[in-house]
Amino acid sequence: METVHHKPAFDRADPSRKKTVLDAGIGEFAEHGYEKANINVIAKKAGISVGLMYKYFDTKEDLFLTCMDCAIDTMTTEISEVVNSDAKILNRAEQLVRTVQRTSREDTTFVKLYSGITELKNDQHVAYFAEKIERVSYEAYHAFLERAQRDGDIRPDCDTRMFAFFFDSILTTLQFSYVSDYYRERFKIYCGDDVFEDDERVVREAVKFLESAFTFSQAEVKHKNP
Amino acid sequence: METVHHKPAFDRADPSRKKTVLDAGIGEFAEHGYEKANINVIAKKAGISVGLMYKYFDTKEDLFLTCMDCAIDTMTTEISEVVNSDAKILNRAEQLVRTVQRTSREDTTFVKLYSGITELKNDQHVAYFAEKIERVSYEAYHAFLERAQRDGDIRPDCDTRMFAFFFDSILTTLQFSYVSDYYRERFKIYCGDDVFEDDERVVREAVKFLESAFTFSQAEVKHKNP
Amino acid sequence: METVHHKPAFDRADPSRKKTVLDAGIGEFAEHGYEKANINVIAKKAGISVGLMYKYFDTKEDLFLTCMDCAIDTMTTEISEVVNSDAKILNRAEQLVRTVQRTSREDTTFVKLYSGITELKNDQHVAYFAEKIERVSYEAYHAFLERAQRDGDIRPDCDTRMFAFFFDSILTTLQFSYVSDYYRERFKIYCGDDVFEDDERVVREAVKFLESAFTFSQAEVKHKNP
Amino acid sequence: METVHHKPAFDRADPSRKKTVLDAGIGEFAEHGYEKANINVIAKKAGISVGLMYKYFDTKEDLFLTCMDCAIDTMTTEISEVVNSDAKILNRAEQLVRTVQRTSREDTTFVKLYSGITELKNDQHVAYFAEKIERVSYEAYHAFLERAQRDGDIRPDCDTRMFAFFFDSILTTLQFSYVSDYYRERFKIYCGDDVFEDDERVVREAVKFLESAFTFSQAEVKHKNP
DNA sequence: AATGAATGAGAATTCATTCAT
DNA sequence: TATGAATGAATTCTCATTCAT
């Protein structure tokens, strides 16, 4: 469960060189997936020799891991502001959906890279990435659900961890729906071919769904106060 | 967008032979992913020669497509009963969650196979599979949401297609959480390491979340009837 | 400590094909040593594709092991007749030296191959070859020394195992001296540049040396019968 | 047949630096053999840059040759005292065997390095090393055999060069038997697995064998004086 | 229909050697 | 003198696909 997957030589490399290499790697891995990605091609794209590539990374896997780490870091900082804003939960949800719509369209790379994780054999690495990617959102979501519950803003009888999980599931699925070919198709099947042309509809309904899920349902109320 | 990806010879083959071949393929593709799966190995597992394999399928991709088709058909029939039962929506949700918990544990194959779709280049194929896999659930979910809305069982102001989408997103994510390494880790981060030991908790909270989402929230009510 | 280092496909191959492949391998390994030997070149020499080479052998090491096994078998049968003849010990020694002179000149391959063993990392393999190559000679030498000792033909106070070892050491070194570049030079330094032109001298002195070593020395006699 | 295989810069280098470099080289070549040894690794072990390495030596081969030269010089001085002591031949033999047992166990490096010579293509180099390594022992052995023969200590009818050769063959094989994996196995096959635990037995029998070989055999005597 | 031997292009990785600084 | 980044040809091994029988 190491954090560093590159050799010292990569640390010593020129920052612009590092960026070029990681960009080339991220691009190739996102485009072709882990297995089909070709190190020789990545080296060429980065404008360096294969040999140097192997001075920087011991194996193809290490290169991939480093690319993932980098991409995650980039994404995490982008998202964490939104996630950790002190807005009310539903305002955050709204902001998150809008962020997903905007950034996913701009940068499909991360989500594509994301699926490369599946190709990894090593359980350790999978756990490492899950931890790194999911922990931030989890902490944020769970924390504000706890607070909201204390403040009486959401139903008192819900398991905040499970509800945070459902909350994130909706957002993650939405994110995939703006990026992955398969999920885009699925989105169109469920919500119509024009769903990508009406972002407001998506925001509105998502917020409605989540708002409703988090508050006392009328049925529940009836049940409790007969 | 063809539906058939095998050669005529495969139609003429003995049914048990066909099953053996597809099972071998499904197993191999699920275990190693599309790229790493090895046709020669599949042929051996199926007990036929590579040569014959190529009498049945033009390419590795065709074999994969046929395997996917087969696996989808199997899964679809399994699921459609549950999906199309005439129970109330929340009862169905409960049943679906339980089915997911049970079948995912038993047969991880399909979900693993599923992620192989991502490795496909061909957009046509992706769209074809999305259609085939998602359409059934969509039709069912959407139909009963429409009916429920007409019957006043769920809030009248929701976009049934979008809500069906959210509903399925929760279920699909749950399904992955019982099968894929990455999603399993994510599940543990959100809901605790022992989440896999308390299926009832998951059922209870999922139903609570969905029930709440589908009905008028009290807050909403208060807001509307001050 | 397996005995077979090839895949079943090699067993099924045409005998002449097998011979061609092993000859090509033996030649290449003998010429360049284990590390420098090139599988692609061996395949080309054998007139088959690299792919087929790997249908026959899992790794370069396996190919080498199989080549060694084959070469040892060839050599062993050649030698074992001489070794197991029922001549008197010194006659055998003489015959052995003559055989070494003749066969080493004809076929330098084996001894050259032999040094490739040193390059092997795997202790198991080294032990396996040592056993296979040395056991035959050991059994033969030791057996006839035992018999000779019982018959009073050699000194009664010698450790027959150690003496068999010294006996074989002389013969082995001689063998190397007719084949390996280094040992040839050494031979010339010790015995003169013309040592290769007078085989009889070598036979004569070797027999003299061994004969003397195996029988009671005068000094010994004097010592014992003062 | 040059004697120097390094560039002038190496002469100008600091003596301790030279030693470090050669030690690193000797260690690496002994451990991995010529082909597998890695110049970059040697440079790192020696604490200098690859670039400087190539200021000292034109090629990997040159580095190896220089390392060999150095190792031979070290070994030669170590051995020559023993070899040139003025003890009786058998006492020397005994001392040599004991030296072999002691030094081989302590320093396997040289013998391992030794086998790297085999990997050399260049005949000139092989001859050069043979000359350098073997000449000293040869001169010593031959000289004292000549003297011994004049003094009537050994049989008058033996070819002293050939006998010196046999004498050295026994000692060399013993040396290998304490160091090389293969020869160690061979030693165990011939003399028993516990041969390494009873050094005295080896000394005793070796001396017995050689003593006997060098003196008139009784059989011979009987034959000559019937 | 059925076999499975055979192909060969392709991909990851290594390392002796060069060269700008 | 000294560095160590950079090169790229070479090598082992894989596997989808073909084809003679």
Coordinates of N, CA, C and O in Angstrom, one line a residue, chain A residues 31-32 35-36 114-115 117-121 123 126-127 129-131 133-135 137-138 141 155 157-159 161-170 172-174 176-177 181-183 185-193 195 201-202 204-206 208-221 225, chain B residues 31-32 35-36 114-115 117-121 123 126-127 129-135 137-138 141 155 157-159 161-170 172-174 176-177 180-183 185-193 195 201-202 204-206 208-221:
Chain A
E31 N -7.4 6.4 -23.1 CA -7.9 6.1 -24.5 C -7.9 4.6 -24.7 O -8.9 4.1 -25.3
H32 N -6.9 3.8 -24.3 CA -6.9 2.4 -24.6 C -7.1 1.5 -23.5 O -7.2 0.3 -23.7
E35 N -4.4 -2.5 -20.3 CA -3.8 -3.6 -21.1 C -3.3 -3.1 -22.5 O -2.1 -3.3 -22.9
K36 N -4.2 -2.4 -23.2 CA -3.9 -2.0 -24.6 C -2.9 -0.8 -24.7 O -2.3 -0.6 -25.7
Y114 N -10.3 5.8 -14.8 CA -10.9 5.2 -13.6 C -11.2 3.7 -13.9 O -10.9 2.8 -13.1
S115 N -11.8 3.4 -15.1 CA -12.1 2.0 -15.4 C -10.9 1.1 -15.6 O -11.0 -0.1 -15.5
I117 N -8.7 0.8 -13.5 CA -8.4 0.2 -12.2 C -9.0 -1.2 -12.1 O -8.3 -2.1 -11.6
T118 N -10.1 -1.4 -12.8 CA -10.7 -2.7 -12.8 C -9.7 -3.8 -13.4 O -9.8 -4.9 -13.0
E119 N -8.9 -3.3 -14.3 CA -8.0 -4.3 -15.0 C -6.8 -4.7 -14.1 O -6.1 -5.7 -14.3
L120 N -6.7 -4.0 -13.0 CA -5.6 -4.4 -12.0 C -5.9 -5.7 -11.3 O -7.0 -5.9 -10.9
K121 N -4.8 -6.5 -11.2 CA -5.0 -7.7 -10.5 C -4.8 -7.5 -9.0 O -5.6 -8.0 -8.2
D123 N -5.0 -6.6 -5.5 CA -6.0 -6.2 -4.5 C -5.6 -5.0 -3.7 O -6.4 -4.1 -3.5
V126 N -6.1 -1.8 -5.7 CA -7.5 -1.5 -5.8 C -7.9 -0.8 -4.5 O -8.6 0.2 -4.5
A127 N -7.6 -1.4 -3.4 CA -8.0 -0.9 -2.1 C -7.4 0.5 -1.9 O -8.0 1.4 -1.4
F129 N -6.6 2.7 -4.2 CA -7.3 3.8 -5.0 C -8.7 4.0 -4.4 O -9.1 5.2 -4.4
A130 N -9.3 3.0 -4.0 CA -10.7 3.2 -3.5 C -10.6 4.1 -2.3 O -11.3 5.1 -2.2
E131 N -9.7 3.9 -1.4 CA -9.4 4.7 -0.3 C -9.2 6.1 -0.7 O -9.8 7.1 -0.2
I133 N -9.7 7.7 -3.5 CA -10.7 8.4 -4.3 C -12.0 8.6 -3.5 O -12.6 9.7 -3.5
E134 N -12.4 7.6 -2.7 CA -13.7 7.7 -2.1 C -13.6 8.4 -0.7 O -14.6 9.0 -0.3
R135 N -12.5 8.3 0.0 CA -12.5 8.7 1.4 C -12.9 10.2 1.5 O -13.7 10.6 2.4
S137 N -14.7 12.3 -0.4 CA -16.2 12.5 -0.5 C -16.9 11.9 0.7 O -17.8 12.5 1.3
Y138 N -16.5 10.7 1.1 CA -17.2 10.1 2.2 C -17.2 10.9 3.4 O -18.2 11.2 4.0
Y141 N -19.4 14.0 2.9 CA -20.9 13.7 2.9 C -21.3 13.3 4.3 O -22.4 13.7 4.7
R155 N -34.1 13.6 8.2 CA -34.8 12.6 9.1 C -33.9 12.0 10.1 O -32.7 11.7 9.9
D157 N -34.1 9.2 11.7 CA -34.1 7.7 11.7 C -33.2 7.1 10.6 O -33.3 6.0 10.3
C158 N -32.4 8.0 9.9 CA -31.6 7.3 8.9 C -30.2 7.1 9.3 O -29.6 7.8 10.1
D159 N -29.7 6.0 8.7 CA -28.3 5.6 8.9 C -27.4 6.5 8.0 O -27.4 6.4 6.8
R161 N -24.4 6.8 7.3 CA -23.4 6.3 6.4 C -24.0 5.7 5.2 O -23.5 5.9 4.0
M162 N -25.1 4.9 5.4 CA -25.8 4.3 4.2 C -26.3 5.4 3.3 O -26.2 5.4 2.1
F163 N -26.9 6.5 3.9 CA -27.5 7.5 3.1 C -26.4 8.3 2.4 O -26.6 8.8 1.2
A164 N -25.2 8.5 3.0 CA -24.1 9.1 2.3 C -23.8 8.3 1.1 O -23.5 8.8 0.0
F165 N -23.8 7.0 1.3 CA -23.5 6.0 0.2 C -24.5 6.2 -1.0 O -24.0 6.3 -2.1
F166 N -25.7 6.2 -0.7 CA -26.7 6.4 -1.7 C -26.6 7.7 -2.4 O -26.7 7.8 -3.7
F167 N -26.3 8.7 -1.6 CA -26.1 10.1 -2.2 C -25.0 10.1 -3.2 O -25.1 10.5 -4.3
D168 N -23.8 9.5 -2.8 CA -22.7 9.4 -3.7 C -23.0 8.6 -4.9 O -22.5 8.8 -6.0
S169 N -23.7 7.5 -4.7 CA -24.0 6.6 -5.8 C -24.7 7.3 -6.9 O -24.5 7.2 -8.1
I170 N -25.7 8.2 -6.5 CA -26.4 9.0 -7.5 C -25.4 9.9 -8.3 O -25.4 10.0 -9.5
T172 N -22.1 9.7 -8.6 CA -21.1 9.0 -9.3 C -21.8 8.5 -10.6 O -21.2 8.6 -11.7
T173 N -22.9 7.9 -10.5 CA -23.6 7.4 -11.7 C -23.8 8.6 -12.7 O -23.6 8.4 -13.9
L174 N -24.2 9.7 -12.2 CA -24.4 10.9 -13.1 C -23.1 11.2 -13.8 O -23.0 11.4 -15.0
F176 N -20.5 9.3 -14.5 CA -20.3 8.4 -15.6 C -21.2 8.6 -16.8 O -20.8 8.4 -17.9
S177 N -22.4 9.1 -16.5 CA -23.4 9.3 -17.6 C -23.0 10.4 -18.5 O -23.5 10.5 -19.6
D181 N -19.2 6.0 -22.7 CA -20.0 5.7 -23.8 C -21.2 4.9 -23.4 O -22.4 5.2 -23.7
Y182 N -21.0 3.8 -22.6 CA -22.0 2.9 -22.2 C -23.1 3.7 -21.3 O -24.3 3.6 -21.5
Y183 N -22.5 4.4 -20.3 CA -23.5 5.1 -19.4 C -24.2 6.2 -20.1 O -25.3 6.5 -19.7
E185 N -25.3 6.1 -23.1 CA -26.4 5.4 -23.8 C -27.5 5.0 -22.8 O -28.7 5.2 -23.0
R186 N -27.1 4.5 -21.6 CA -28.1 4.2 -20.6 C -28.9 5.4 -20.2 O -30.1 5.3 -20.0
F187 N -28.2 6.5 -20.0 CA -28.8 7.7 -19.6 C -29.9 8.1 -20.6 O -31.0 8.5 -20.3
K188 N -29.5 8.0 -21.9 CA -30.5 8.3 -23.0 C -31.7 7.4 -22.9 O -32.8 7.8 -23.2
I189 N -31.4 6.1 -22.7 CA -32.6 5.2 -22.7 C -33.5 5.5 -21.5 O -34.7 5.6 -21.7
Y190 N -33.0 5.8 -20.4 CA -33.8 6.1 -19.2 C -34.5 7.5 -19.4 O -35.7 7.6 -19.1
C191 N -33.7 8.5 -19.8 CA -34.2 9.9 -19.7 C -34.5 10.5 -21.0 O -34.9 11.7 -21.1
G192 N -34.3 9.8 -22.1 CA -34.5 10.4 -23.4 C -33.2 10.9 -24.1 O -32.3 11.3 -23.4
D193 N -33.3 10.8 -25.4 CA -32.1 11.2 -26.2 C -31.7 12.7 -25.9 O -30.5 13.0 -26.1
V195 N -31.7 14.3 -23.2 CA -31.3 14.6 -21.8 C -30.0 15.4 -21.6 O -29.9 16.2 -20.7
R201 N -33.0 20.3 -16.2 CA -33.9 19.2 -15.9 C -33.2 18.2 -14.9 O -33.8 17.8 -13.9
V202 N -32.0 17.9 -15.3 CA -31.3 16.9 -14.5 C -31.0 17.4 -13.1 O -31.3 16.8 -12.1
R204 N -32.7 19.8 -11.5 CA -33.9 19.9 -10.8 C -34.4 18.6 -10.2 O -34.7 18.5 -9.0
E205 N -34.4 17.6 -11.1 CA -35.0 16.3 -10.6 C -34.0 15.6 -9.6 O -34.5 14.9 -8.7
A206 N -32.7 15.7 -9.8 CA -31.8 15.1 -8.9 C -32.0 15.8 -7.5 O -32.1 15.0 -6.5
K208 N -34.6 17.2 -6.4 CA -35.9 16.8 -5.9 C -35.8 15.4 -5.3 O -36.3 15.2 -4.2
F209 N -35.2 14.5 -6.0 CA -35.0 13.1 -5.5 C -34.3 13.1 -4.2 O -34.7 12.4 -3.2
L210 N -33.2 13.8 -4.2 CA -32.4 13.7 -3.0 C -33.0 14.4 -1.8 O -33.0 13.9 -0.7
E211 N -33.6 15.6 -2.1 CA -34.3 16.3 -1.0 C -35.3 15.5 -0.3 O -35.4 15.3 0.9
S212 N -36.1 14.9 -1.2 CA -37.2 14.0 -0.7 C -36.6 12.9 0.1 O -37.2 12.5 1.2
A213 N -35.6 12.3 -0.4 CA -35.0 11.1 0.3 C -34.5 11.4 1.7 O -34.7 10.6 2.6
F214 N -34.0 12.6 1.8 CA -33.4 13.0 3.1 C -34.4 13.5 4.1 O -34.0 13.6 5.3
T215 N -35.5 13.9 3.7 CA -36.5 14.4 4.7 C -37.6 13.4 5.1 O -37.7 12.4 4.4
F216 N -38.4 13.8 6.1 CA -39.5 12.9 6.5 C -40.4 12.7 5.4 O -40.9 13.7 4.8
S217 N -40.8 11.5 5.1 CA -41.8 11.4 4.0 C -43.1 11.5 4.7 O -43.3 11.2 5.9
Q218 N -44.1 11.9 3.9 CA -45.4 12.1 4.5 C -46.0 10.8 5.0 O -46.5 10.7 6.1
A219 N -45.7 9.8 4.2 CA -46.2 8.4 4.6 C -45.6 8.1 6.0 O -46.3 7.6 6.8
E220 N -44.4 8.4 6.1 CA -43.7 8.1 7.4 C -44.4 8.9 8.5 O -44.7 8.3 9.5
V221 N -44.7 10.1 8.2 CA -45.3 11.0 9.2 C -46.7 10.4 9.6 O -47.0 10.2 10.8
N225 N -47.7 9.5 13.3 CA -48.7 10.2 14.0 C -50.1 9.8 13.5 O -50.7 10.6 12.7
Chain B
E31 N -13.2 -13.6 -16.2 CA -12.0 -13.8 -15.3 C -10.9 -12.8 -15.7 O -10.2 -12.2 -14.8
H32 N -10.6 -12.7 -16.9 CA -9.4 -11.9 -17.4 C -9.7 -10.6 -18.0 O -8.8 -9.8 -18.3
E35 N -9.2 -8.0 -23.1 CA -7.9 -8.0 -23.7 C -7.1 -9.3 -23.3 O -6.4 -9.9 -24.1
K36 N -7.1 -9.5 -22.0 CA -6.3 -10.6 -21.5 C -6.8 -12.0 -21.8 O -6.1 -13.0 -21.6
Y114 N -19.5 -7.7 -17.7 CA -20.0 -6.3 -18.0 C -18.9 -5.3 -18.2 O -19.0 -4.5 -19.1
S115 N -17.9 -5.3 -17.3 CA -16.9 -4.3 -17.4 C -16.0 -4.5 -18.7 O -15.3 -3.5 -19.1
I117 N -17.2 -4.6 -21.5 CA -17.8 -3.8 -22.5 C -17.0 -2.5 -22.7 O -16.8 -2.0 -23.8
T118 N -16.5 -2.0 -21.6 CA -15.8 -0.7 -21.6 C -14.6 -0.8 -22.5 O -14.2 0.2 -23.1
E119 N -14.0 -2.0 -22.7 CA -12.8 -2.2 -23.5 C -13.1 -2.1 -25.0 O -12.2 -2.0 -25.8
L120 N -14.4 -2.2 -25.3 CA -14.8 -2.2 -26.7 C -14.6 -0.8 -27.4 O -14.9 0.2 -26.7
K121 N -14.1 -0.8 -28.6 CA -13.9 0.4 -29.3 C -15.2 0.8 -30.0 O -15.6 2.0 -29.9
D123 N -18.5 1.9 -31.1 CA -19.6 2.6 -30.5 C -20.9 1.9 -30.7 O -21.8 1.8 -29.8
V126 N -21.4 -0.9 -28.2 CA -21.7 -0.3 -26.9 C -23.2 0.0 -26.8 O -23.9 -0.3 -25.9
A127 N -23.6 0.8 -27.8 CA -25.0 1.2 -27.8 C -25.9 0.0 -27.9 O -27.0 -0.1 -27.2
F129 N -25.4 -3.0 -26.7 CA -25.5 -3.7 -25.4 C -26.2 -2.8 -24.3 O -27.0 -3.4 -23.6
A130 N -26.0 -1.6 -24.4 CA -26.7 -0.7 -23.5 C -28.2 -0.9 -23.7 O -29.0 -1.1 -22.7
E131 N -28.6 -0.8 -24.9 CA -30.0 -1.0 -25.2 C -30.5 -2.3 -24.7 O -31.5 -2.4 -24.0
K132 N -29.8 -3.4 -25.0 CA -30.2 -4.7 -24.6 C -30.3 -4.9 -23.1 O -31.2 -5.6 -22.6
I133 N -29.3 -4.4 -22.4 CA -29.2 -4.6 -21.0 C -30.1 -3.7 -20.2 O -30.8 -4.1 -19.3
E134 N -30.2 -2.5 -20.6 CA -30.9 -1.5 -19.8 C -32.4 -1.4 -20.2 O -33.2 -1.0 -19.3
R135 N -32.7 -1.6 -21.4 CA -34.1 -1.4 -21.8 C -35.1 -2.2 -21.0 O -36.1 -1.6 -20.5
S137 N -35.1 -3.3 -17.8 CA -35.3 -2.6 -16.5 C -36.0 -1.3 -16.7 O -36.9 -1.0 -15.9
Y138 N -35.5 -0.5 -17.6 CA -36.1 0.8 -17.8 C -37.6 0.7 -18.0 O -38.4 1.4 -17.4
Y141 N -39.3 -0.3 -14.7 CA -39.3 0.7 -13.7 C -40.2 1.9 -14.1 O -41.0 2.4 -13.3
R155 N -45.1 10.9 -5.5 CA -45.4 12.3 -5.7 C -45.7 12.6 -7.1 O -45.1 12.0 -8.1
D157 N -45.3 15.3 -8.8 CA -44.4 16.3 -9.5 C -43.1 15.7 -9.9 O -42.2 16.5 -10.2
C158 N -42.9 14.4 -9.9 CA -41.6 13.9 -10.4 C -41.6 13.5 -11.8 O -42.6 13.0 -12.3
D159 N -40.4 13.6 -12.4 CA -40.1 13.2 -13.7 C -39.9 11.7 -13.7 O -38.8 11.2 -13.2
R161 N -39.1 9.4 -15.6 CA -37.9 8.8 -16.3 C -36.7 9.0 -15.5 O -35.9 8.1 -15.2
M162 N -36.6 10.3 -15.0 CA -35.4 10.6 -14.2 C -35.4 9.8 -12.9 O -34.4 9.3 -12.5
F163 N -36.6 9.7 -12.3 CA -36.7 8.9 -11.0 C -36.4 7.4 -11.2 O -35.8 6.8 -10.4
A164 N -36.8 6.9 -12.4 CA -36.5 5.5 -12.7 C -35.0 5.4 -12.8 O -34.4 4.4 -12.4
F165 N -34.4 6.4 -13.4 CA -32.9 6.4 -13.6 C -32.2 6.4 -12.2 O -31.3 5.6 -12.0
F166 N -32.7 7.2 -11.3 CA -32.1 7.3 -10.0 C -32.3 5.9 -9.2 O -31.4 5.4 -8.6
F167 N -33.5 5.4 -9.4 CA -33.8 4.2 -8.8 C -32.9 3.1 -9.2 O -32.2 2.4 -8.4
D168 N -32.7 3.0 -10.5 CA -31.8 2.0 -11.1 C -30.3 2.2 -10.7 O -29.6 1.3 -10.5
S169 N -30.0 3.5 -10.6 CA -28.6 3.8 -10.2 C -28.3 3.2 -8.9 O -27.2 2.7 -8.6
I170 N -29.2 3.4 -8.0 CA -29.0 2.9 -6.6 C -28.8 1.3 -6.7 O -27.9 0.8 -6.1
T172 N -28.1 -0.6 -9.2 CA -26.9 -1.0 -10.0 C -25.6 -0.8 -9.1 O -24.7 -1.7 -9.1
T173 N -25.5 0.3 -8.5 CA -24.3 0.5 -7.6 C -24.3 -0.5 -6.5 O -23.2 -1.0 -6.2
L174 N -25.4 -0.9 -6.0 CA -25.4 -1.9 -4.9 C -24.9 -3.2 -5.5 O -24.1 -3.9 -4.9
F176 N -22.9 -3.7 -8.0 CA -21.4 -3.7 -8.2 C -20.8 -3.8 -6.8 O -19.7 -4.4 -6.7
S177 N -21.4 -3.3 -5.8 CA -20.8 -3.3 -4.5 C -20.7 -4.7 -3.9 O -19.9 -4.9 -3.0
S180 N -17.7 -6.2 -7.5 CA -16.4 -5.7 -8.0 C -15.5 -5.4 -6.8 O -16.0 -4.8 -5.8
D181 N -14.2 -5.7 -6.9 CA -13.3 -5.4 -5.9 C -13.3 -3.9 -5.5 O -13.3 -3.6 -4.3
Y182 N -13.3 -3.1 -6.5 CA -13.2 -1.6 -6.2 C -14.5 -1.2 -5.5 O -14.4 -0.5 -4.4
Y183 N -15.6 -1.6 -6.0 CA -16.9 -1.1 -5.3 C -17.1 -1.7 -4.0 O -17.7 -1.1 -3.1
E185 N -14.7 -2.2 -1.8 CA -13.9 -1.3 -1.0 C -14.7 0.0 -0.7 O -14.7 0.4 0.5
R186 N -15.2 0.5 -1.7 CA -15.9 1.8 -1.6 C -17.1 1.6 -0.6 O -17.4 2.4 0.3
F187 N -17.8 0.5 -0.7 CA -18.9 0.2 0.1 C -18.5 0.1 1.6 O -19.1 0.6 2.5
K188 N -17.3 -0.5 1.8 CA -16.8 -0.6 3.2 C -16.4 0.8 3.7 O -16.6 1.1 4.9
I189 N -15.8 1.6 2.9 CA -15.5 2.9 3.3 C -16.7 3.7 3.8 O -16.7 4.3 4.8
Y190 N -17.7 3.6 3.0 CA -18.9 4.4 3.3 C -19.7 3.8 4.4 O -20.1 4.5 5.3
C191 N -19.9 2.5 4.4 CA -20.8 1.9 5.4 C -20.2 1.1 6.4 O -20.9 0.5 7.3
G192 N -18.9 1.0 6.4 CA -18.2 0.2 7.5 C -17.8 -1.2 7.0 O -18.4 -1.8 6.1
D193 N -16.7 -1.7 7.5 CA -16.2 -3.0 7.1 C -17.1 -4.1 7.3 O -17.1 -5.2 6.6
V195 N -20.3 -4.1 6.7 CA -21.6 -3.9 5.9 C -22.0 -5.2 5.3 O -23.2 -5.5 5.0
R201 N -29.6 -4.6 7.3 CA -29.4 -3.1 7.4 C -29.4 -2.5 6.0 O -30.1 -1.4 5.8
V202 N -28.8 -3.1 5.1 CA -28.7 -2.6 3.7 C -30.1 -2.5 3.1 O -30.5 -1.5 2.6
R204 N -33.0 -2.5 4.7 CA -33.8 -1.5 5.4 C -33.6 -0.1 5.0 O -34.5 0.7 4.6
E205 N -32.3 0.3 5.0 CA -31.9 1.7 4.6 C -32.2 2.0 3.2 O -32.6 3.1 2.8
A206 N -32.0 1.0 2.3 CA -32.2 1.3 0.9 C -33.7 1.5 0.7 O -34.1 2.5 0.0
K208 N -35.8 2.5 2.9 CA -36.1 3.8 3.5 C -35.8 5.0 2.6 O -36.6 5.9 2.4
F209 N -34.6 4.9 2.0 CA -34.1 6.0 1.2 C -35.0 6.1 -0.1 O -35.5 7.2 -0.4
L210 N -35.4 5.0 -0.7 CA -36.2 5.1 -1.9 C -37.6 5.5 -1.6 O -38.2 6.3 -2.3
E211 N -38.1 4.9 -0.5 CA -39.5 5.2 -0.1 C -39.6 6.7 0.1 O -40.5 7.4 -0.5
S212 N -38.7 7.2 0.8 CA -38.7 8.6 1.1 C -38.6 9.5 -0.2 O -39.3 10.5 -0.4
A213 N -37.7 9.0 -1.0 CA -37.5 9.8 -2.3 C -38.7 9.9 -3.1 O -39.0 10.9 -3.8
F214 N -39.5 8.8 -3.1 CA -40.6 8.7 -4.0 C -41.9 9.4 -3.5 O -42.8 9.7 -4.2
T215 N -41.9 9.7 -2.2 CA -43.1 10.3 -1.6 C -42.9 11.8 -1.3 O -41.8 12.3 -1.3
F216 N -44.0 12.5 -1.0 CA -43.9 13.9 -0.6 C -43.1 14.0 0.6 O -43.3 13.3 1.6
S217 N -42.1 14.9 0.7 CA -41.4 15.1 1.9 C -42.2 16.0 2.8 O -42.9 16.9 2.3
Q218 N -42.0 15.9 4.1 CA -42.8 16.7 5.0 C -42.4 18.2 4.8 O -43.2 19.1 4.8
A219 N -41.1 18.4 4.7 CA -40.6 19.7 4.4 C -41.3 20.3 3.3 O -41.8 21.5 3.3
E220 N -41.4 19.6 2.3 CA -42.1 20.0 1.0 C -43.5 20.4 1.4 O -44.0 21.5 1.0
V221 N -44.1 19.5 2.1 CA -45.5 19.7 2.5 C -45.7 21.0 3.3 O -46.5 21.9 3.0

